[in-house]
Tab-separated table of C-alpha atoms in Angstrom:
chain	number	residue	atom	x	y	z
O	1	UNK	CA	14.084	17.970	21.130
O	2	UNK	CA	11.853	17.367	18.103
O	3	UNK	CA	10.090	14.032	18.430
O	4	UNK	CA	11.351	11.843	15.582
O	5	UNK	CA	14.706	13.593	15.203
O	6	UNK	CA	17.586	11.127	15.519
O	7	UNK	CA	21.198	12.122	16.113
O	8	UNK	CA	23.197	9.555	14.145
O	9	UNK	CA	26.763	9.005	15.357
O	10	UNK	CA	26.919	12.558	16.619
O	11	UNK	CA	25.408	14.151	13.490
O	12	UNK	CA	22.145	16.005	14.139
O	13	UNK	CA	19.678	16.983	11.387
O	14	UNK	CA	19.509	20.653	10.433
O	15	UNK	CA	15.808	21.551	10.500
O	16	UNK	CA	14.557	25.089	9.801
O	17	UNK	CA	12.232	26.597	12.412
O	18	UNK	CA	9.306	26.963	10.001
O	19	UNK	CA	9.135	23.241	9.115
O	20	UNK	CA	6.038	21.218	10.012
O	21	UNK	CA	6.932	17.642	11.032
O	22	UNK	CA	4.284	15.149	12.045
O	23	UNK	CA	5.228	13.522	15.398
O	24	UNK	CA	5.303	10.070	13.748
O	25	UNK	CA	7.760	11.137	11.019
O	26	UNK	CA	11.557	10.708	11.248
O	27	UNK	CA	14.489	12.932	10.295
O	28	UNK	CA	17.782	11.154	10.914
O	29	UNK	CA	21.427	12.143	10.833
O	30	UNK	CA	22.901	14.067	7.933
O	31	UNK	CA	19.748	15.843	6.707
O	32	UNK	CA	19.737	19.548	5.794
O	33	UNK	CA	16.206	20.881	5.516
O	34	UNK	CA	15.129	24.244	4.079
O	35	UNK	CA	12.300	26.463	5.313
O	36	UNK	CA	8.669	25.402	5.157
O	37	UNK	CA	9.226	21.655	4.651
O	38	UNK	CA	6.259	19.445	5.598
O	39	UNK	CA	6.460	15.797	6.680
O	40	UNK	CA	3.202	13.861	6.900
O	41	UNK	CA	2.710	10.785	9.159
O	42	UNK	CA	5.405	8.088	9.065
O	43	UNK	CA	7.538	9.833	6.450
O	44	UNK	CA	11.209	8.839	6.915
O	45	UNK	CA	14.305	10.824	5.870
O	46	UNK	CA	17.311	8.695	6.826
O	47	UNK	CA	20.682	10.392	6.318
O	48	UNK	CA	22.991	7.850	7.933
O	49	UNK	CA	25.810	8.213	5.426
O	50	UNK	CA	25.963	10.757	2.610
O	51	UNK	CA	23.762	13.800	3.141
O	52	UNK	CA	20.145	14.460	2.217
O	53	UNK	CA	19.515	18.027	1.055
O	54	UNK	CA	15.906	19.207	1.081
O	55	UNK	CA	14.946	22.531	-0.509
O	56	UNK	CA	12.336	25.019	0.674
O	57	UNK	CA	8.661	24.125	0.827
O	58	UNK	CA	9.062	20.441	-0.042
O	59	UNK	CA	6.201	18.192	1.088
O	60	UNK	CA	6.580	14.507	1.973
O	61	UNK	CA	3.250	12.696	2.069
O	62	UNK	CA	2.435	9.746	4.329
O	63	UNK	CA	4.901	6.833	4.462
O	64	UNK	CA	7.236	8.332	1.876
O	65	UNK	CA	10.880	7.382	2.368
O	66	UNK	CA	14.195	9.036	1.474
O	67	UNK	CA	17.491	7.197	1.934
O	68	UNK	CA	21.073	7.369	0.714
O	69	UNK	CA	23.502	4.758	-0.616
O	70	UNK	CA	25.774	4.533	2.432
O	71	UNK	CA	28.837	6.742	1.869
O	72	UNK	CA	28.530	6.621	-1.924
O	73	UNK	CA	25.526	8.727	-2.950
O	74	UNK	CA	23.329	11.230	-1.158
O	75	UNK	CA	19.904	12.545	-2.098
O	76	UNK	CA	18.831	16.032	-3.229
O	77	UNK	CA	15.245	17.281	-3.535
O	78	UNK	CA	14.634	20.747	-4.975
O	79	UNK	CA	12.365	23.533	-3.721
O	80	UNK	CA	8.583	23.028	-3.632
O	81	UNK	CA	8.593	19.425	-4.808
O	82	UNK	CA	5.963	16.953	-3.510
O	83	UNK	CA	6.810	13.322	-2.740
O	84	UNK	CA	3.743	11.080	-2.896
O	85	UNK	CA	2.312	8.532	-0.495
O	86	UNK	CA	4.399	5.376	0.012
O	87	UNK	CA	6.902	6.561	-2.574
O	88	UNK	CA	10.671	6.106	-2.327
O	89	UNK	CA	13.506	8.473	-3.189
O	90	UNK	CA	16.817	6.585	-3.016
O	91	UNK	CA	20.223	8.243	-3.496
O	92	UNK	CA	19.136	10.387	-6.445
O	93	UNK	CA	18.692	14.050	-7.435
O	94	UNK	CA	15.313	15.681	-8.014
O	95	UNK	CA	14.944	19.204	-9.353
O	96	UNK	CA	12.645	22.026	-8.270
O	97	UNK	CA	8.818	21.754	-8.304
O	98	UNK	CA	8.844	18.043	-9.177
O	99	UNK	CA	5.730	15.967	-8.439
O	100	UNK	CA	6.339	12.310	-7.542
O	101	UNK	CA	3.163	10.212	-7.590
O	102	UNK	CA	2.037	7.693	-4.990
O	103	UNK	CA	4.125	4.514	-4.683
O	104	UNK	CA	6.699	5.612	-7.255
O	105	UNK	CA	10.308	4.487	-6.792
O	106	UNK	CA	13.295	6.560	-7.964
O	107	UNK	CA	16.605	4.732	-7.673
O	108	UNK	CA	20.298	5.408	-7.180
O	109	UNK	CA	22.088	7.963	-9.326
O	110	UNK	CA	19.047	9.072	-11.307
O	111	UNK	CA	18.629	12.790	-12.036
O	112	UNK	CA	15.318	14.561	-12.683
O	113	UNK	CA	15.173	18.119	-14.000
O	114	UNK	CA	12.901	20.892	-12.762
O	115	UNK	CA	9.084	20.801	-13.015
O	116	UNK	CA	8.819	17.123	-13.911
O	117	UNK	CA	5.919	14.814	-13.100
O	118	UNK	CA	6.430	11.141	-12.174
O	119	UNK	CA	3.189	9.186	-12.391
O	120	UNK	CA	1.871	6.904	-9.644
O	121	UNK	CA	3.426	3.428	-9.341
O	122	UNK	CA	6.315	4.236	-11.690
O	123	UNK	CA	9.855	2.871	-11.361
O	124	UNK	CA	12.872	4.921	-12.396
O	125	UNK	CA	15.859	2.522	-12.475
O	126	UNK	CA	19.398	3.513	-11.406
O	127	UNK	CA	21.320	6.098	-13.385
O	128	UNK	CA	18.532	7.525	-15.555
O	129	UNK	CA	18.438	11.212	-16.509
O	130	UNK	CA	15.422	13.316	-17.432
O	131	UNK	CA	15.260	16.923	-18.616
O	132	UNK	CA	12.944	19.678	-17.358
O	133	UNK	CA	9.150	19.761	-17.840
O	134	UNK	CA	8.570	16.130	-18.791
O	135	UNK	CA	5.993	13.517	-17.748
O	136	UNK	CA	7.671	10.260	-16.693
O	137	UNK	CA	5.656	7.044	-16.560
O	138	UNK	CA	5.968	3.281	-16.345
O	139	UNK	CA	8.148	0.521	-14.933
O	140	UNK	CA	10.780	1.023	-16.193
O	141	UNK	CA	9.829	4.665	-16.648
O	142	UNK	CA	10.138	6.677	-19.836
O	143	UNK	CA	9.069	10.109	-21.075
O	144	UNK	CA	5.484	10.128	-22.371
O	145	UNK	CA	4.975	13.870	-22.798
O	146	UNK	CA	5.718	17.382	-21.620
O	147	UNK	CA	4.013	19.544	-18.996
O	148	UNK	CA	3.521	23.284	-18.530
O	149	UNK	CA	3.803	25.257	-15.303
O	150	UNK	CA	0.071	25.991	-15.080
O	151	UNK	CA	-0.688	22.284	-15.467
O	152	UNK	CA	1.745	21.434	-12.659
O	153	UNK	CA	-0.202	23.653	-10.267
O	154	UNK	CA	-3.410	21.702	-10.955
O	155	UNK	CA	-1.642	18.343	-10.575
O	156	UNK	CA	-0.001	19.465	-7.329
O	157	UNK	CA	-3.401	20.154	-5.774
O	158	UNK	CA	-4.588	16.743	-6.949
O	159	UNK	CA	-1.600	14.999	-5.334
O	160	UNK	CA	-1.901	16.833	-2.024
O	161	UNK	CA	-5.673	16.846	-1.502
O	162	UNK	CA	-7.777	13.975	-0.157
O	163	UNK	CA	-10.334	14.220	-2.985
O	164	UNK	CA	-9.156	13.229	-6.444
O	165	UNK	CA	-10.409	11.823	-9.712
O	166	UNK	CA	-10.313	8.058	-10.301
O	167	UNK	CA	-8.457	8.839	-13.505
O	168	UNK	CA	-5.645	10.615	-11.619
O	169	UNK	CA	-2.157	9.869	-12.914
O	170	UNK	CA	-0.559	10.776	-9.564
O	171	UNK	CA	-2.735	8.909	-7.084
O	172	UNK	CA	-2.673	5.159	-6.417
O	173	UNK	CA	-6.126	3.621	-6.105
O	174	UNK	CA	-7.388	2.052	-2.875
O	175	UNK	CA	-8.220	-1.244	-4.584
O	176	UNK	CA	-7.468	-3.080	-7.809
O	177	UNK	CA	-4.272	-4.468	-9.308
O	178	UNK	CA	-1.906	-2.017	-7.595
O	179	UNK	CA	-3.665	-0.648	-4.488
O	180	UNK	CA	-2.112	1.933	-2.193
O	181	UNK	CA	-0.428	0.588	0.932
O	182	UNK	CA	-1.998	1.062	4.363
O	183	UNK	CA	-0.813	4.510	5.412
O	184	UNK	CA	-1.851	4.408	9.074
O	185	UNK	CA	-1.364	1.952	11.929
O	186	UNK	CA	-5.001	1.722	12.959
O	187	UNK	CA	-5.553	-1.833	11.612
O	188	UNK	CA	-2.963	-3.194	14.049
O	189	UNK	CA	-3.599	-1.236	17.236
O	190	UNK	CA	-6.085	-3.751	18.665
O	191	UNK	CA	-3.986	-6.839	17.873
O	192	UNK	CA	-2.409	-8.817	20.684
O	193	UNK	CA	1.291	-8.230	21.180
O	194	UNK	CA	2.037	-11.957	21.405
O	195	UNK	CA	5.451	-13.360	22.259
O	196	UNK	CA	8.205	-11.404	20.531
O	197	UNK	CA	11.676	-12.902	20.973
O	198	UNK	CA	14.165	-10.224	19.902
O	199	UNK	CA	17.917	-10.662	20.146
O	200	UNK	CA	19.719	-8.016	22.192
O	201	UNK	CA	22.064	-7.780	19.214
O	202	UNK	CA	19.248	-6.799	16.846
O	203	UNK	CA	18.033	-3.261	16.171
O	204	UNK	CA	14.281	-2.657	16.209
O	205	UNK	CA	13.253	0.944	15.542
O	206	UNK	CA	11.301	2.447	18.437
O	207	UNK	CA	8.214	3.198	16.338
O	208	UNK	CA	7.949	-0.187	14.588
O	209	UNK	CA	4.628	-1.976	15.063
O	210	UNK	CA	5.340	-5.504	16.337
O	211	UNK	CA	2.259	-7.699	16.676
O	212	UNK	CA	1.930	-11.443	17.253
O	213	UNK	CA	4.497	-14.214	17.633
O	214	UNK	CA	7.798	-12.985	16.195
O	215	UNK	CA	11.429	-14.117	16.329
O	216	UNK	CA	14.173	-11.627	15.395
O	217	UNK	CA	17.681	-13.127	15.375
O	218	UNK	CA	21.176	-11.724	16.039
O	219	UNK	CA	22.447	-8.895	13.817
O	220	UNK	CA	18.992	-8.434	12.280
O	221	UNK	CA	17.358	-5.020	11.984
O	222	UNK	CA	13.816	-3.691	11.663
O	223	UNK	CA	13.720	-0.063	10.562
O	224	UNK	CA	11.554	3.007	10.965
O	225	UNK	CA	7.785	3.026	10.357
O	226	UNK	CA	7.719	-0.734	9.709
O	227	UNK	CA	4.843	-3.086	10.544
O	228	UNK	CA	5.356	-6.776	11.446
O	229	UNK	CA	2.017	-8.374	12.240
O	230	UNK	CA	0.569	-11.850	12.678
O	231	UNK	CA	-2.438	-13.243	14.515
O	232	UNK	CA	-2.129	-16.458	16.547
O	233	UNK	CA	-1.204	-19.092	15.393
O	234	UNK	CA	0.648	-17.049	12.770
O	235	UNK	CA	4.422	-16.659	13.170
O	236	UNK	CA	7.106	-14.359	11.738
O	237	UNK	CA	10.759	-15.438	11.751
O	238	UNK	CA	13.506	-12.968	10.818
O	239	UNK	CA	16.880	-14.691	10.310
O	240	UNK	CA	20.350	-13.673	11.437
O	241	UNK	CA	21.716	-10.574	9.712
O	242	UNK	CA	18.476	-9.864	7.843
O	243	UNK	CA	17.271	-6.270	7.480
O	244	UNK	CA	13.671	-5.095	7.087
O	245	UNK	CA	13.927	-1.543	5.795
O	246	UNK	CA	11.854	1.568	6.468
O	247	UNK	CA	8.111	1.606	5.787
O	248	UNK	CA	7.939	-2.096	4.927
O	249	UNK	CA	4.621	-3.691	5.879
O	250	UNK	CA	4.392	-7.388	6.779
O	251	UNK	CA	0.820	-8.501	7.471
O	252	UNK	CA	0.137	-12.236	7.642
O	253	UNK	CA	-3.149	-12.760	9.413
O	254	UNK	CA	-3.061	-16.295	10.845
O	255	UNK	CA	-0.343	-17.551	8.493
O	256	UNK	CA	3.456	-17.849	8.726
O	257	UNK	CA	6.417	-16.039	7.198
O	258	UNK	CA	9.983	-17.258	7.332
O	259	UNK	CA	12.816	-15.016	6.157
O	260	UNK	CA	16.251	-16.629	6.133
O	261	UNK	CA	19.699	-15.322	7.007
O	262	UNK	CA	21.424	-12.272	5.493
O	263	UNK	CA	18.344	-11.152	3.539
O	264	UNK	CA	17.790	-7.546	2.496
O	265	UNK	CA	14.132	-6.495	2.368
O	266	UNK	CA	14.132	-3.029	0.788
O	267	UNK	CA	12.235	0.108	1.728
O	268	UNK	CA	8.465	0.285	1.213
O	269	UNK	CA	8.045	-3.445	0.543
O	270	UNK	CA	4.871	-5.441	1.288
O	271	UNK	CA	5.157	-9.076	2.333
O	272	UNK	CA	2.501	-11.709	2.853
O	273	UNK	CA	2.831	-15.275	4.126
O	274	UNK	CA	5.659	-16.303	1.816
O	275	UNK	CA	8.962	-18.136	2.290
O	276	UNK	CA	12.267	-16.343	1.672
O	277	UNK	CA	15.542	-18.274	1.754
O	278	UNK	CA	19.045	-17.172	2.775
O	279	UNK	CA	21.058	-14.394	1.048
O	280	UNK	CA	18.123	-12.970	-0.911
O	281	UNK	CA	17.378	-9.422	-2.035
O	282	UNK	CA	13.798	-8.179	-2.041
O	283	UNK	CA	13.826	-4.976	-4.089
O	284	UNK	CA	12.469	-1.607	-2.999
O	285	UNK	CA	8.744	-1.077	-3.372
O	286	UNK	CA	8.051	-4.703	-4.297
O	287	UNK	CA	5.156	-6.914	-3.149
O	288	UNK	CA	5.292	-10.659	-2.432
O	289	UNK	CA	1.985	-12.442	-1.996
O	290	UNK	CA	0.993	-15.398	0.176
O	291	UNK	CA	2.422	-18.724	-0.951
O	292	UNK	CA	5.334	-17.374	-2.992
O	293	UNK	CA	8.747	-19.010	-2.523
O	294	UNK	CA	12.006	-17.078	-2.925
O	295	UNK	CA	14.834	-19.615	-3.026
O	296	UNK	CA	18.304	-19.066	-1.546
O	297	UNK	CA	20.376	-16.347	-3.256
O	298	UNK	CA	17.485	-15.141	-5.438
O	299	UNK	CA	16.654	-11.493	-6.206
O	300	UNK	CA	13.289	-9.773	-6.630
O	301	UNK	CA	13.457	-6.528	-8.608
O	302	UNK	CA	12.275	-3.121	-7.406
O	303	UNK	CA	8.495	-2.549	-7.710
O	304	UNK	CA	8.010	-6.210	-8.683
O	305	UNK	CA	4.824	-8.106	-7.827
O	306	UNK	CA	5.495	-11.763	-6.997
O	307	UNK	CA	2.152	-13.522	-7.229
O	308	UNK	CA	1.096	-16.320	-4.895
O	309	UNK	CA	2.689	-19.737	-5.538
O	310	UNK	CA	5.396	-18.252	-7.777
O	311	UNK	CA	8.831	-19.828	-7.235
O	312	UNK	CA	11.787	-17.463	-7.720
O	313	UNK	CA	14.664	-19.807	-8.450
O	314	UNK	CA	18.074	-19.566	-6.786
O	315	UNK	CA	20.575	-17.159	-8.403
O	316	UNK	CA	17.931	-15.616	-10.681
O	317	UNK	CA	16.268	-12.201	-10.816
O	318	UNK	CA	12.496	-11.937	-11.187
O	319	UNK	CA	11.069	-8.547	-12.202
O	320	UNK	CA	7.834	-6.948	-13.387
O	321	UNK	CA	4.175	-6.902	-12.355
O	322	UNK	CA	3.523	-9.803	-12.294
O	323	UNK	CA	7.128	-10.851	-11.705
O	324	UNK	CA	8.722	-13.216	-14.208
O	325	UNK	CA	12.189	-14.580	-14.866
O	326	UNK	CA	14.444	-11.719	-15.981
O	327	UNK	CA	17.958	-13.181	-16.009
O	328	UNK	CA	20.690	-14.830	-13.944
O	329	UNK	CA	22.428	-12.820	-11.212
O	330	UNK	CA	25.890	-11.610	-12.160
O	331	UNK	CA	28.770	-12.261	-9.754
O	332	UNK	CA	29.506	-8.561	-9.339
O	333	UNK	CA	25.840	-7.875	-8.470
O	334	UNK	CA	25.819	-10.556	-5.835
O	335	UNK	CA	29.034	-9.148	-4.343
O	336	UNK	CA	27.625	-5.595	-4.328
O	337	UNK	CA	24.435	-6.573	-2.499
O	338	UNK	CA	26.378	-8.783	-0.103
O	339	UNK	CA	28.363	-5.695	0.889
O	340	UNK	CA	25.087	-3.804	1.332
O	341	UNK	CA	23.780	-6.466	3.698
O	342	UNK	CA	26.980	-6.280	5.737
O	343	UNK	CA	26.539	-2.526	5.820
O	344	UNK	CA	23.142	-2.997	7.433
O	345	UNK	CA	24.684	-5.159	10.137
O	346	UNK	CA	26.962	-2.206	10.915
O	347	UNK	CA	23.987	0.173	10.805
O	348	UNK	CA	22.314	-2.042	13.400
O	349	UNK	CA	25.317	-1.789	15.730
O	350	UNK	CA	25.464	1.985	15.296
O	351	UNK	CA	21.762	2.525	15.961
O	352	UNK	CA	21.753	0.304	19.041
O	353	UNK	CA	24.505	2.525	20.448
O	354	UNK	CA	22.621	5.663	19.424
O	355	UNK	CA	19.420	4.636	21.227
O	356	UNK	CA	20.852	5.807	24.541
O	357	UNK	CA	22.128	9.081	23.072
O	358	UNK	CA	18.713	9.838	21.564
O	359	UNK	CA	16.781	8.551	24.581
O	360	UNK	CA	14.596	6.372	22.348
O	361	UNK	CA	13.365	3.035	23.596
O	362	UNK	CA	10.943	0.515	22.170
O	363	UNK	CA	7.480	0.968	23.639
O	364	UNK	CA	4.214	-0.820	22.957
O	365	UNK	CA	1.491	1.220	21.293
């Protein structure tokens, strides 16, 4: 058995012999992986619905995430592409030899041609299409130029290597307005475990880092490579039916975080000591700072930055960096995301059952 391979409802990943998977990475369910694929620490490929097809020689850097849209849309990544640190590929199609910069988010139904470059911190919204050999930048992203094959080779080395120029368009900086997320777990290893009260009807991924006083209610779920951390007297409360998706990092220090019922916290999110009401959506790759308030039934857009003391009003969408009022939520949007939250409750049931099949159990670090 490969450590980090998860058989989902009887479906086992197809992993070529020549692949190099870090022991802390995850390949789950309906994933078909070509030869020479590399997964760096805490990368997550979660094929628990439609399939994920990975070409030859693809590299996933630390804390990158790939997921599907339930049974609606899968994900395809072409040969020799590189997916950057803390970036997210969600139910989309990426061509051959594509470079995706650190912390970029590519959303459902989008299609990227061959030999494209997506700059660091970019957001490609749902359903966008891009041709071959283009540079894609911004949030929302657009074409800003073209790129040649010899240039791609230079940029690929820059994305992969530890040393890079401060002016890099593919690497997120360690500090500043949009710093790279913590890629390891070292900051939390020495923290006290505290008193974690976790419902037997909640799913908590076996590699999640749980530190401090934490309450996780019925039907909730905490997914792969997540971090939930507080220091006494800090407290984290996860409400009934709420899901905290893969590679999300919650780090409060000595403060509190309350997340209400039926909330979806997307992949690769960062949360501070904020307050999130019931029936909210926190978009993929977003950041919410200490002191922010997300009222009941409010949405935060993908890659948004909600600054401290911002109030996201009920039934509105806030988007951008910094996040501002975008518009009211449409009824059909609310219904769609409500169905997604219910889907995560079913995921939780399925994964709890699968724990015995896969012989994975939650253990303290």
